PDB file of C-alpha atoms in Angstrom:
ATOM      1  CA  UNK A  29    -104.489  11.976 -15.388  1.00 52.00           C
ATOM      2  CA  UNK A  30    -102.723  10.292 -18.331  1.00 52.00           C
ATOM      3  CA  UNK A  31    -100.050  12.993 -18.306  1.00 52.00           C
ATOM      4  CA  UNK A  32     -98.853  11.855 -14.860  1.00 49.00           C
ATOM      5  CA  UNK A  33     -98.247   8.220 -15.829  1.00 51.00           C
ATOM      6  CA  UNK A  34     -95.093   9.024 -17.890  1.00 45.00           C
ATOM      7  CA  UNK A  35     -93.641  10.936 -14.914  1.00 46.00           C
ATOM      8  CA  UNK A  36     -93.861   7.931 -12.638  1.00 45.00           C
ATOM      9  CA  UNK A  37     -92.599   5.595 -15.317  1.00 44.00           C
ATOM     10  CA  UNK A  38     -89.584   7.849 -15.888  1.00 43.00           C
ATOM     11  CA  UNK A  39     -88.981   8.168 -12.155  1.00 41.00           C
ATOM     12  CA  UNK A  40     -89.153   4.435 -11.642  1.00 39.00           C
ATOM     13  CA  UNK A  41     -86.672   3.692 -14.420  1.00 38.00           C
ATOM     14  CA  UNK A  42     -83.940   6.284 -13.907  1.00 36.00           C
ATOM     15  CA  UNK A  43     -81.314   4.083 -12.198  1.00 30.00           C
ATOM     16  CA  UNK A  44     -80.486   0.376 -11.880  1.00 29.00           C
ATOM     17  CA  UNK A  45     -78.609  -2.058  -9.642  1.00 30.00           C
ATOM     18  CA  UNK A  46     -78.090  -5.809  -9.267  1.00 29.00           C
ATOM     19  CA  UNK A  47     -79.145  -8.059  -6.364  1.00 30.00           C
ATOM     20  CA  UNK A  48     -79.746 -11.802  -6.191  1.00 31.00           C
ATOM     21  CA  UNK A  49     -83.181 -13.038  -5.096  1.00 37.00           C
ATOM     22  CA  UNK A  50     -81.574 -14.841  -2.145  1.00 42.00           C
ATOM     23  CA  UNK A  51     -80.412 -11.442  -0.888  1.00 47.00           C
ATOM     24  CA  UNK A  52     -83.936  -9.999  -0.674  1.00 47.00           C
ATOM     25  CA  UNK A  53     -84.775  -8.952   2.905  1.00 49.00           C
ATOM     26  CA  UNK A  54     -87.754 -10.819   4.393  1.00 49.00           C
ATOM     27  CA  UNK A  55     -89.956  -7.704   4.468  1.00 53.00           C
ATOM     28  CA  UNK A  56     -89.617  -7.428   0.682  1.00 57.00           C
ATOM     29  CA  UNK A  57     -90.571 -11.015  -0.140  1.00 65.00           C
ATOM     30  CA  UNK A  58     -94.326 -10.307   0.025  1.00 79.00           C
ATOM     31  CA  UNK A  59     -94.133  -7.845  -2.881  1.00 90.00           C
ATOM     32  CA  UNK A  60     -92.098 -10.031  -5.261  1.00 92.00           C
ATOM     33  CA  UNK A  61     -93.813 -10.961  -8.509  1.00 93.00           C
ATOM     34  CA  UNK A  62     -95.803  -9.488 -11.365  1.00 94.00           C
ATOM     35  CA  UNK A  63     -98.659  -7.148 -10.509  1.00 95.00           C
ATOM     36  CA  UNK A  64    -101.485  -5.920 -12.766  1.00 96.00           C
ATOM     37  CA  UNK A  65    -102.519  -2.276 -12.307  1.00 96.00           C
ATOM     38  CA  UNK A  66    -106.256  -2.103 -11.574  1.00 96.00           C
ATOM     39  CA  UNK A  67    -106.680   1.533 -10.480  1.00 96.00           C
ATOM     40  CA  UNK A  68    -104.716   4.762 -10.515  1.00 96.00           C
ATOM     41  CA  UNK A  69    -105.923   7.747  -8.509  1.00 96.00           C
ATOM     42  CA  UNK A  70    -104.732  11.344  -8.225  1.00 93.00           C
ATOM     43  CA  UNK A  71    -106.350  14.355  -6.578  1.00 92.00           C
ATOM     44  CA  UNK A  72    -109.203  12.139  -5.428  1.00 93.00           C
ATOM     45  CA  UNK A  73    -110.119  11.036  -8.962  1.00 94.00           C
ATOM     46  CA  UNK A  74    -109.615   7.652 -10.580  1.00 94.00           C
ATOM     47  CA  UNK A  75    -107.994   7.450 -13.991  1.00 93.00           C
ATOM     48  CA  UNK A  76    -110.151   6.005 -16.785  1.00 94.00           C
ATOM     49  CA  UNK A  77    -109.936   2.231 -17.120  1.00 90.00           C
ATOM     50  CA  UNK A  78    -108.314   2.516 -20.563  1.00 91.00           C
ATOM     51  CA  UNK A  79    -105.470   4.572 -19.038  1.00 89.00           C
ATOM     52  CA  UNK A  80    -104.437   1.729 -16.707  1.00 91.00           C
ATOM     53  CA  UNK A  81    -105.351  -1.244 -18.875  1.00 90.00           C
ATOM     54  CA  UNK A  82    -102.407  -3.523 -19.555  1.00 91.00           C
ATOM     55  CA  UNK A  83     -99.981  -1.805 -17.152  1.00 93.00           C
ATOM     56  CA  UNK A  84     -97.947  -4.262 -15.119  1.00 94.00           C
ATOM     57  CA  UNK A  85     -95.391  -3.904 -12.357  1.00 94.00           C
ATOM     58  CA  UNK A  86     -92.602  -6.458 -12.010  1.00 94.00           C
ATOM     59  CA  UNK A  87     -90.780  -6.633  -8.668  1.00 93.00           C
ATOM     60  CA  UNK A  88     -87.747  -8.868  -8.598  1.00 92.00           C
ATOM     61  CA  UNK A  89     -85.165  -8.651  -5.831  1.00 90.00           C
ATOM     62  CA  UNK A  90     -84.493  -4.996  -5.068  1.00 89.00           C
ATOM     63  CA  UNK A  91     -85.615  -3.879  -8.517  1.00 90.00           C
ATOM     64  CA  UNK A  92     -88.925  -3.023 -10.113  1.00 90.00           C
ATOM     65  CA  UNK A  93     -90.213  -2.273 -13.612  1.00 89.00           C
ATOM     66  CA  UNK A  94     -93.524  -0.533 -14.271  1.00 84.00           C
ATOM     67  CA  UNK A  95     -93.343  -1.892 -17.812  1.00 84.00           C
ATOM     68  CA  UNK A  96     -93.468  -5.419 -16.401  1.00 85.00           C
ATOM     69  CA  UNK A  97     -90.310  -6.287 -18.396  1.00 88.00           C
ATOM     70  CA  UNK A  98     -87.083  -7.611 -16.848  1.00 87.00           C
ATOM     71  CA  UNK A  99     -84.995  -5.432 -19.170  1.00 86.00           C
ATOM     72  CA  UNK A 100     -86.456  -2.301 -17.522  1.00 86.00           C
ATOM     73  CA  UNK A 101     -85.746  -3.251 -13.898  1.00 87.00           C
ATOM     74  CA  UNK A 102     -84.597  -0.375 -11.683  1.00 85.00           C
ATOM     75  CA  UNK A 103     -83.663  -0.243  -7.997  1.00 87.00           C
ATOM     76  CA  UNK A 104     -86.034   0.619  -5.165  1.00 89.00           C
ATOM     77  CA  UNK A 105     -85.665   0.658  -1.368  1.00 89.00           C
ATOM     78  CA  UNK A 106     -88.212  -0.288   1.320  1.00 91.00           C
ATOM     79  CA  UNK A 107     -88.587   0.426   5.006  1.00 92.00           C
ATOM     80  CA  UNK A 108     -91.102  -2.127   6.265  1.00 90.00           C
ATOM     81  CA  UNK A 109     -90.604  -0.948   9.863  1.00 91.00           C
ATOM     82  CA  UNK A 110     -91.964   2.529   9.089  1.00 93.00           C
ATOM     83  CA  UNK A 111     -95.640   3.307   9.664  1.00 94.00           C
ATOM     84  CA  UNK A 112     -96.878   3.461   6.986  1.00 95.00           C
ATOM     85  CA  UNK A 113     -94.308   1.307   5.198  1.00 95.00           C
ATOM     86  CA  UNK A 114     -92.158   3.327   2.793  1.00 94.00           C
ATOM     87  CA  UNK A 115     -90.765   2.827  -0.698  1.00 93.00           C
ATOM     88  CA  UNK A 116     -88.134   5.062  -2.295  1.00 89.00           C
ATOM     89  CA  UNK A 117     -87.118   5.047  -5.944  1.00 85.00           C
ATOM     90  CA  UNK A 118     -83.911   6.953  -6.805  1.00 79.00           C
ATOM     91  CA  UNK A 119     -84.396   9.390  -9.687  1.00 75.00           C
ATOM     92  CA  UNK A 120     -81.539  10.881 -11.682  1.00 65.00           C
ATOM     93  CA  UNK A 121     -77.876  10.702 -10.829  1.00 55.00           C
ATOM     94  CA  UNK A 122     -75.641   7.739 -11.521  1.00 56.00           C
ATOM     95  CA  UNK A 123     -75.439   4.984  -8.926  1.00 51.00           C
ATOM     96  CA  UNK A 124     -72.246   3.516 -10.416  1.00 54.00           C
ATOM     97  CA  UNK A 125     -70.346   6.838 -10.191  1.00 56.00           C
ATOM     98  CA  UNK A 126     -71.799   7.765  -6.808  1.00 56.00           C
ATOM     99  CA  UNK A 127     -73.439  10.876  -8.284  1.00 56.00           C
ATOM    100  CA  UNK A 128     -76.177  12.286  -6.069  1.00 55.00           C
ATOM    101  CA  UNK A 129     -79.767  11.474  -6.932  1.00 69.00           C
ATOM    102  CA  UNK A 130     -83.192  12.537  -5.714  1.00 77.00           C
ATOM    103  CA  UNK A 131     -85.807  10.151  -4.322  1.00 81.00           C
ATOM    104  CA  UNK A 132     -89.344   9.583  -5.480  1.00 86.00           C
ATOM    105  CA  UNK A 133     -90.852   9.055  -2.001  1.00 90.00           C
ATOM    106  CA  UNK A 134     -93.812   6.803  -1.418  1.00 94.00           C
ATOM    107  CA  UNK A 135     -95.651   4.447   0.874  1.00 96.00           C
ATOM    108  CA  UNK A 136     -96.914   0.932   0.282  1.00 96.00           C
ATOM    109  CA  UNK A 137     -99.093  -1.774   1.752  1.00 95.00           C
ATOM    110  CA  UNK A 138     -99.722  -5.405   0.878  1.00 94.00           C
ATOM    111  CA  UNK A 139    -103.010  -7.095   1.675  1.00 93.00           C
ATOM    112  CA  UNK A 140    -103.040 -10.632   0.303  1.00 91.00           C
ATOM    113  CA  UNK A 141    -102.870 -10.334  -3.479  1.00 93.00           C
ATOM    114  CA  UNK A 142    -103.331  -6.536  -3.457  1.00 95.00           C
ATOM    115  CA  UNK A 143    -100.439  -4.060  -3.474  1.00 96.00           C
ATOM    116  CA  UNK A 144    -101.044  -0.335  -2.988  1.00 97.00           C
ATOM    117  CA  UNK A 145     -98.393   2.279  -3.736  1.00 96.00           C
ATOM    118  CA  UNK A 146     -98.726   6.013  -3.191  1.00 96.00           C
ATOM    119  CA  UNK A 147     -96.083   8.496  -4.367  1.00 93.00           C
ATOM    120  CA  UNK A 148     -95.549  12.227  -4.273  1.00 87.00           C
ATOM    121  CA  UNK A 149     -95.787  13.860  -7.684  1.00 83.00           C
ATOM    122  CA  UNK A 150     -92.396  15.540  -7.293  1.00 79.00           C
ATOM    123  CA  UNK A 151     -89.162  14.519  -5.602  1.00 78.00           C
ATOM    124  CA  UNK A 152     -89.355  17.881  -3.794  1.00 77.00           C
ATOM    125  CA  UNK A 153     -92.700  16.968  -2.185  1.00 81.00           C
ATOM    126  CA  UNK A 154     -93.060  15.313   1.195  1.00 88.00           C
ATOM    127  CA  UNK A 155     -93.735  11.600   1.432  1.00 92.00           C
ATOM    128  CA  UNK A 156     -97.458  10.734   1.510  1.00 95.00           C
ATOM    129  CA  UNK A 157     -98.781   9.876   4.951  1.00 94.00           C
ATOM    130  CA  UNK A 158    -101.869   8.029   3.716  1.00 95.00           C
ATOM    131  CA  UNK A 159    -103.378   6.592   0.542  1.00 96.00           C
ATOM    132  CA  UNK A 160    -105.975   9.379   0.334  1.00 95.00           C
ATOM    133  CA  UNK A 161    -105.221  11.572  -2.697  1.00 94.00           C
ATOM    134  CA  UNK A 162    -107.990  14.156  -2.166  1.00 94.00           C
ATOM    135  CA  UNK A 163    -106.498  17.640  -1.927  1.00 91.00           C
ATOM    136  CA  UNK A 164    -103.007  16.348  -2.755  1.00 91.00           C
ATOM    137  CA  UNK A 165    -100.827  15.805  -5.794  1.00 88.00           C
ATOM    138  CA  UNK A 166    -100.173  12.168  -4.837  1.00 93.00           C
ATOM    139  CA  UNK A 167    -100.541   9.202  -7.183  1.00 93.00           C
ATOM    140  CA  UNK A 168    -102.059   6.071  -5.679  1.00 96.00           C
ATOM    141  CA  UNK A 169    -101.712   2.788  -7.577  1.00 96.00           C
ATOM    142  CA  UNK A 170    -103.620  -0.404  -6.762  1.00 97.00           C
ATOM    143  CA  UNK A 171    -102.233  -3.630  -8.208  1.00 96.00           C
ATOM    144  CA  UNK A 172    -103.407  -7.256  -8.112  1.00 96.00           C
ATOM    145  CA  UNK A 173    -100.884 -10.075  -8.099  1.00 95.00           C
ATOM    146  CA  UNK A 174    -100.795 -11.991 -11.386  1.00 93.00           C
ATOM    147  CA  UNK A 175    -101.229 -15.663 -10.632  1.00 80.00           C
ATOM    148  CA  UNK A 176     -98.639 -17.861 -12.307  1.00 69.00           C
ATOM    149  CA  UNK A 177     -99.850 -21.232 -13.553  1.00 58.00           C
ATOM    150  CA  UNK A 178     -97.856 -24.036 -11.985  1.00 51.00           C
ATOM    151  CA  UNK A 179     -96.078 -26.440 -14.307  1.00 50.00           C
ATOM    152  CA  UNK A 180     -97.459 -29.950 -14.297  1.00 47.00           C
TER     153      UNK A 180
END
């Protein structure tokens, strides 16, 4: 299971773009913030707790960083009207030059302070249709929103 984590990290950080928070579409507002990874599942099996411990996801504007660090932010795209809702992360290519890139295709759902993401293992694979990883090569991440202490 640990060998798949670097793939998703690399996929998530292959390209970047800039967008102001005020430009974030309404459907993306619910996923903004810092999220703590609590479970990772593939092929119907959960990764050991030590494999996910300390992994954070930062979502800011139209960018995300699985490292949780602003310096690693990379672009993503959502379709909140799809059922299930979809998330695409461009992999490879060069956005600035217009070079073609592949998409890491996934689905997502937000339920209060829980965010679930499910991605195909390869950009050549079809988009997941559910969060069930049994009999598939999908990765399913479950994150909890990190609560920020308010300043007094």
